[in-house]
């Protein structure tokens, strides 16, 4: 597990370094990807700003952030910068395994004089927060990298840090969909192989221990779950 976590952190660190040089990791992909029959789906998604990402309006509508709420963004990437979270009334907390992502976000917060809760460089399955600390939360585009053992531990951690009746949104890969198949190929090329190995039924059994599934939606390469903490 640690080796895989290190590979994911390294991949995202490299992406941050390239971004600082003005290089997009998703451009100049090799022919075995660009010639794939599903590649046009990926291109279309990029042009349309994929509706399954963390900026999806359905997420903010469901979480309904308000002043006084604490919001946890697990596997946060650069959502604070690009997903509109800086404008939410709730207090933002971000967790990411990439140290360079957290470093960049801290610089962004300081430069823009934002008031947030905290930014932590750690794995989402072991966070430093107290139990029942957050009112609302999300984990988007992160569980796809992990197998059952990690997923179980991560979901248990999400539950631990959420308040009873708190709202939470997460997603898993829509395995078998054309959108996921091309995304999986690209992620593997970038050094962060998708390892999710659970059926929908198995994953929902894990969820059921900790959360009520309020609703779920299939959105391109992912299945999004809108949850209430038990």
mmCIF file of C-alpha atoms in Angstrom:
data_model
loop_
_atom_site.group_PDB
_atom_site.id
_atom_site.type_symbol
_atom_site.label_atom_id
_atom_site.label_comp_id
_atom_site.label_asym_id
_atom_site.label_seq_id
_atom_site.Cartn_x
_atom_site.Cartn_y
_atom_site.Cartn_z
ATOM 1 C CA UNK A 1 0.000 0.000 0.000
ATOM 2 C CA UNK A 2 2.725 2.476 0.930
ATOM 3 C CA UNK A 3 4.539 1.897 -2.358
ATOM 4 C CA UNK A 4 1.395 2.632 -4.334
ATOM 5 C CA UNK A 5 0.663 5.736 -2.249
ATOM 6 C CA UNK A 6 4.199 6.956 -2.920
ATOM 7 C CA UNK A 7 3.755 6.433 -6.682
ATOM 8 C CA UNK A 8 0.529 8.436 -6.699
ATOM 9 C CA UNK A 9 2.143 11.257 -4.709
ATOM 10 C CA UNK A 10 5.129 11.279 -7.069
ATOM 11 C CA UNK A 11 2.893 11.425 -10.142
ATOM 12 C CA UNK A 12 0.909 14.387 -8.851
ATOM 13 C CA UNK A 13 4.073 16.133 -7.657
ATOM 14 C CA UNK A 14 5.455 15.806 -11.187
ATOM 15 C CA UNK A 15 2.216 17.199 -12.577
ATOM 16 C CA UNK A 16 2.547 20.280 -10.368
ATOM 17 C CA UNK A 17 6.151 20.812 -11.500
ATOM 18 C CA UNK A 18 5.096 20.557 -15.155
ATOM 19 C CA UNK A 19 2.202 22.922 -14.574
ATOM 20 C CA UNK A 20 4.539 25.555 -13.162
ATOM 21 C CA UNK A 21 6.420 25.341 -16.476
ATOM 22 C CA UNK A 22 3.212 25.757 -18.437
ATOM 23 C CA UNK A 23 3.127 22.094 -19.501
ATOM 24 C CA UNK A 24 -0.173 20.198 -19.420
ATOM 25 C CA UNK A 25 0.321 16.549 -18.407
ATOM 26 C CA UNK A 26 -2.623 15.537 -20.568
ATOM 27 C CA UNK A 27 -1.163 16.909 -23.782
ATOM 28 C CA UNK A 28 1.296 15.127 -26.084
ATOM 29 C CA UNK A 29 0.044 11.719 -25.009
ATOM 30 C CA UNK A 30 1.546 8.694 -26.823
ATOM 31 C CA UNK A 31 -0.095 7.166 -29.928
ATOM 32 C CA UNK A 32 -1.441 4.093 -28.125
ATOM 33 C CA UNK A 33 -3.675 6.531 -26.244
ATOM 34 C CA UNK A 34 -4.478 9.149 -28.887
ATOM 35 C CA UNK A 35 -5.273 6.436 -31.434
ATOM 36 C CA UNK A 36 -7.565 4.573 -29.055
ATOM 37 C CA UNK A 37 -11.199 4.516 -30.248
ATOM 38 C CA UNK A 38 -12.361 6.038 -26.952
ATOM 39 C CA UNK A 39 -9.876 8.911 -26.966
ATOM 40 C CA UNK A 40 -12.358 11.360 -28.575
ATOM 41 C CA UNK A 41 -14.526 10.908 -25.477
ATOM 42 C CA UNK A 42 -11.648 12.110 -23.312
ATOM 43 C CA UNK A 43 -11.067 15.106 -25.588
ATOM 44 C CA UNK A 44 -14.745 15.982 -25.505
ATOM 45 C CA UNK A 45 -14.745 15.758 -21.729
ATOM 46 C CA UNK A 46 -11.789 18.139 -21.490
ATOM 47 C CA UNK A 47 -13.371 20.677 -23.805
ATOM 48 C CA UNK A 48 -16.670 20.550 -21.931
ATOM 49 C CA UNK A 49 -15.052 20.707 -18.472
ATOM 50 C CA UNK A 50 -16.167 17.258 -17.357
ATOM 51 C CA UNK A 51 -19.444 17.300 -15.400
ATOM 52 C CA UNK A 52 -18.146 14.569 -13.082
ATOM 53 C CA UNK A 53 -15.418 16.696 -11.533
ATOM 54 C CA UNK A 54 -15.423 18.444 -8.178
ATOM 55 C CA UNK A 55 -16.989 21.614 -9.611
ATOM 56 C CA UNK A 56 -20.225 19.847 -10.547
ATOM 57 C CA UNK A 57 -23.175 21.990 -9.440
ATOM 58 C CA UNK A 58 -25.014 18.966 -8.064
ATOM 59 C CA UNK A 59 -22.316 18.622 -5.403
ATOM 60 C CA UNK A 60 -22.588 22.136 -4.021
ATOM 61 C CA UNK A 61 -26.391 21.968 -4.186
ATOM 62 C CA UNK A 62 -26.388 18.744 -2.173
ATOM 63 C CA UNK A 63 -23.817 19.795 0.414
ATOM 64 C CA UNK A 64 -25.432 23.251 0.753
ATOM 65 C CA UNK A 65 -22.408 24.909 2.449
ATOM 66 C CA UNK A 66 -23.243 27.562 5.005
ATOM 67 C CA UNK A 67 -21.326 29.812 7.387
ATOM 68 C CA UNK A 68 -20.245 27.898 10.481
ATOM 69 C CA UNK A 69 -19.944 24.588 8.612
ATOM 70 C CA UNK A 70 -16.616 22.795 8.286
ATOM 71 C CA UNK A 71 -16.017 21.247 4.852
ATOM 72 C CA UNK A 72 -13.431 18.515 4.195
ATOM 73 C CA UNK A 73 -12.084 17.965 0.676
ATOM 74 C CA UNK A 74 -10.273 14.609 0.618
ATOM 75 C CA UNK A 75 -7.849 14.138 -2.255
ATOM 76 C CA UNK A 76 -8.315 17.841 -2.815
ATOM 77 C CA UNK A 77 -5.922 18.393 -5.725
ATOM 78 C CA UNK A 78 -6.335 22.076 -6.772
ATOM 79 C CA UNK A 79 -10.071 22.297 -6.101
ATOM 80 C CA UNK A 80 -9.664 25.355 -3.892
ATOM 81 C CA UNK A 81 -8.236 27.191 -6.885
ATOM 82 C CA UNK A 82 -10.419 25.880 -9.687
ATOM 83 C CA UNK A 83 -13.645 24.359 -8.342
ATOM 84 C CA UNK A 84 -15.079 27.498 -6.739
ATOM 85 C CA UNK A 85 -14.618 26.299 -3.162
ATOM 86 C CA UNK A 86 -12.948 29.530 -2.139
ATOM 87 C CA UNK A 87 -16.347 31.188 -2.546
ATOM 88 C CA UNK A 88 -18.224 28.753 -0.310
ATOM 89 C CA UNK A 89 -19.544 30.107 2.996
ATOM 90 C CA UNK A 90 -18.265 27.025 4.836
ATOM 91 C CA UNK A 91 -14.727 26.737 6.200
ATOM 92 C CA UNK A 92 -12.440 24.806 3.849
ATOM 93 C CA UNK A 93 -10.110 21.967 4.886
ATOM 94 C CA UNK A 94 -8.074 20.128 2.253
ATOM 95 C CA UNK A 95 -6.181 16.818 2.357
ATOM 96 C CA UNK A 96 -3.860 15.594 -0.377
ATOM 97 C CA UNK A 97 -1.016 13.097 -0.571
ATOM 98 C CA UNK A 98 0.999 15.338 -2.918
ATOM 99 C CA UNK A 99 3.272 17.642 -0.913
ATOM 100 C CA UNK A 100 3.723 19.960 -3.900
ATOM 101 C CA UNK A 101 -0.034 20.289 -4.285
ATOM 102 C CA UNK A 102 -0.359 21.339 -0.641
ATOM 103 C CA UNK A 103 2.613 23.715 -1.007
ATOM 104 C CA UNK A 104 1.023 25.354 -4.042
ATOM 105 C CA UNK A 105 -2.314 25.701 -2.274
ATOM 106 C CA UNK A 106 -0.705 27.298 0.772
ATOM 107 C CA UNK A 107 0.934 29.860 -1.481
ATOM 108 C CA UNK A 108 -2.405 30.507 -3.177
ATOM 109 C CA UNK A 109 -4.154 30.997 0.177
ATOM 110 C CA UNK A 110 -1.479 33.427 1.353
ATOM 111 C CA UNK A 111 -1.372 35.388 -1.903
ATOM 112 C CA UNK A 112 -5.144 35.776 -2.014
ATOM 113 C CA UNK A 113 -5.507 36.303 1.748
ATOM 114 C CA UNK A 114 -8.081 33.532 2.067
ATOM 115 C CA UNK A 115 -9.421 32.352 5.392
ATOM 116 C CA UNK A 116 -9.502 28.555 5.560
ATOM 117 C CA UNK A 117 -9.332 25.839 8.186
ATOM 118 C CA UNK A 118 -6.256 23.825 7.227
ATOM 119 C CA UNK A 119 -4.346 22.074 4.438
ATOM 120 C CA UNK A 120 -2.813 18.711 5.312
ATOM 121 C CA UNK A 121 -0.383 16.555 3.352
ATOM 122 C CA UNK A 122 -1.418 13.026 4.285
ATOM 123 C CA UNK A 123 -3.307 10.010 3.004
ATOM 124 C CA UNK A 124 -7.082 10.218 3.186
ATOM 125 C CA UNK A 125 -7.266 6.910 5.083
ATOM 126 C CA UNK A 126 -5.351 8.402 8.041
ATOM 127 C CA UNK A 127 -6.157 12.054 8.738
ATOM 128 C CA UNK A 128 -5.249 14.183 11.780
ATOM 129 C CA UNK A 129 -8.764 15.426 12.496
ATOM 130 C CA UNK A 130 -10.898 14.734 15.552
ATOM 131 C CA UNK A 131 -13.902 12.451 15.340
ATOM 132 C CA UNK A 132 -17.181 14.074 14.231
ATOM 133 C CA UNK A 133 -15.329 17.222 13.171
ATOM 134 C CA UNK A 134 -16.906 18.001 9.783
ATOM 135 C CA UNK A 135 -20.404 18.974 8.728
ATOM 136 C CA UNK A 136 -19.973 18.322 4.999
ATOM 137 C CA UNK A 137 -17.335 16.653 2.853
ATOM 138 C CA UNK A 138 -16.359 15.051 -0.410
ATOM 139 C CA UNK A 139 -13.863 12.679 -2.004
ATOM 140 C CA UNK A 140 -13.915 12.964 -5.790
ATOM 141 C CA UNK A 141 -11.579 11.226 -8.242
ATOM 142 C CA UNK A 142 -9.446 9.452 -5.640
ATOM 143 C CA UNK A 143 -10.815 6.029 -4.659
ATOM 144 C CA UNK A 144 -10.204 4.759 -8.202
ATOM 145 C CA UNK A 145 -6.508 4.260 -7.388
ATOM 146 C CA UNK A 146 -7.052 1.751 -4.603
ATOM 147 C CA UNK A 147 -8.034 -1.837 -3.890
ATOM 148 C CA UNK A 148 -10.567 -3.122 -1.382
ATOM 149 C CA UNK A 149 -8.467 -2.959 1.797
ATOM 150 C CA UNK A 150 -7.599 0.690 1.343
ATOM 151 C CA UNK A 151 -11.126 1.609 0.253
ATOM 152 C CA UNK A 152 -12.551 0.020 3.415
ATOM 153 C CA UNK A 153 -10.114 1.944 5.595
ATOM 154 C CA UNK A 154 -10.734 5.193 3.734
ATOM 155 C CA UNK A 155 -14.525 4.966 3.990
ATOM 156 C CA UNK A 156 -14.208 4.187 7.720
ATOM 157 C CA UNK A 157 -12.022 7.285 8.118
ATOM 158 C CA UNK A 158 -14.514 9.436 6.211
ATOM 159 C CA UNK A 159 -17.181 8.213 8.608
ATOM 160 C CA UNK A 160 -15.031 8.842 11.689
ATOM 161 C CA UNK A 161 -14.417 12.505 10.926
ATOM 162 C CA UNK A 162 -17.977 13.314 9.784
ATOM 163 C CA UNK A 163 -20.714 14.442 12.150
ATOM 164 C CA UNK A 164 -23.853 12.340 12.476
ATOM 165 C CA UNK A 165 -26.261 13.305 9.664
ATOM 166 C CA UNK A 166 -23.449 15.131 7.891
ATOM 167 C CA UNK A 167 -23.619 15.130 4.103
ATOM 168 C CA UNK A 168 -20.862 13.576 2.026
ATOM 169 C CA UNK A 169 -20.266 13.052 -1.703
ATOM 170 C CA UNK A 170 -17.837 10.544 -3.171
ATOM 171 C CA UNK A 171 -17.336 8.693 -6.414
ATOM 172 C CA UNK A 172 -16.016 5.397 -7.733
ATOM 173 C CA UNK A 173 -15.117 4.338 -11.274
ATOM 174 C CA UNK A 174 -17.913 3.419 -13.635
ATOM 175 C CA UNK A 175 -16.027 0.259 -14.582
ATOM 176 C CA UNK A 176 -16.702 -0.938 -18.110
ATOM 177 C CA UNK A 177 -17.815 2.437 -19.407
ATOM 178 C CA UNK A 178 -15.897 3.785 -22.425
ATOM 179 C CA UNK A 179 -15.128 6.972 -20.495
ATOM 180 C CA UNK A 180 -13.495 5.061 -17.668
ATOM 181 C CA UNK A 181 -11.542 2.742 -19.968
ATOM 182 C CA UNK A 182 -9.750 5.657 -21.679
ATOM 183 C CA UNK A 183 -9.276 7.486 -18.375
ATOM 184 C CA UNK A 184 -7.735 4.348 -16.857
ATOM 185 C CA UNK A 185 -5.289 4.081 -19.758
ATOM 186 C CA UNK A 186 -4.214 7.711 -19.367
ATOM 187 C CA UNK A 187 -3.855 7.524 -15.590
ATOM 188 C CA UNK A 188 -1.648 4.463 -15.909
ATOM 189 C CA UNK A 189 0.548 6.302 -18.432
ATOM 190 C CA UNK A 190 0.893 9.166 -15.936
ATOM 191 C CA UNK A 191 2.187 6.759 -13.287
ATOM 192 C CA UNK A 192 -0.896 6.378 -11.117
ATOM 193 C CA UNK A 193 -2.559 3.120 -12.058
ATOM 194 C CA UNK A 194 -6.213 2.618 -11.203
ATOM 195 C CA UNK A 195 -6.596 -0.411 -8.916
ATOM 196 C CA UNK A 196 -10.239 -0.244 -7.887
ATOM 197 C CA UNK A 197 -11.440 -3.857 -7.774
ATOM 198 C CA UNK A 198 -14.900 -3.725 -6.207
ATOM 199 C CA UNK A 199 -18.276 -4.290 -7.804
ATOM 200 C CA UNK A 200 -20.970 -1.699 -7.181
ATOM 201 C CA UNK A 201 -22.693 -4.156 -4.843
ATOM 202 C CA UNK A 202 -19.515 -4.778 -2.833
ATOM 203 C CA UNK A 203 -18.804 -1.068 -2.521
ATOM 204 C CA UNK A 204 -22.331 -0.291 -1.396
ATOM 205 C CA UNK A 205 -22.045 -2.972 1.285
ATOM 206 C CA UNK A 206 -18.977 -1.118 2.616
ATOM 207 C CA UNK A 207 -20.861 2.176 2.517
ATOM 208 C CA UNK A 208 -23.856 0.725 4.330
ATOM 209 C CA UNK A 209 -21.850 0.264 7.530
ATOM 210 C CA UNK A 210 -21.278 4.000 7.804
ATOM 211 C CA UNK A 211 -23.598 5.967 5.530
ATOM 212 C CA UNK A 212 -27.109 6.132 4.142
ATOM 213 C CA UNK A 213 -27.093 6.312 0.349
ATOM 214 C CA UNK A 214 -29.404 9.245 -0.304
ATOM 215 C CA UNK A 215 -28.979 9.016 -4.086
ATOM 216 C CA UNK A 216 -26.465 7.995 -6.723
ATOM 217 C CA UNK A 217 -25.830 9.141 -10.270
ATOM 218 C CA UNK A 218 -23.817 7.676 -13.121
ATOM 219 C CA UNK A 219 -21.808 10.487 -14.679
ATOM 220 C CA UNK A 220 -19.472 9.488 -17.494
ATOM 221 C CA UNK A 221 -16.474 7.665 -16.070
ATOM 222 C CA UNK A 222 -17.779 7.676 -12.485
ATOM 223 C CA UNK A 223 -20.657 6.782 -10.209
ATOM 224 C CA UNK A 224 -21.302 9.534 -7.682
ATOM 225 C CA UNK A 225 -22.832 8.796 -4.284
ATOM 226 C CA UNK A 226 -24.664 11.393 -2.209
ATOM 227 C CA UNK A 227 -24.512 10.209 1.369
ATOM 228 C CA UNK A 228 -25.707 10.946 4.889
ATOM 229 C CA UNK A 229 -23.542 9.873 7.827
ATOM 230 C CA UNK A 230 -25.322 7.394 10.092
#
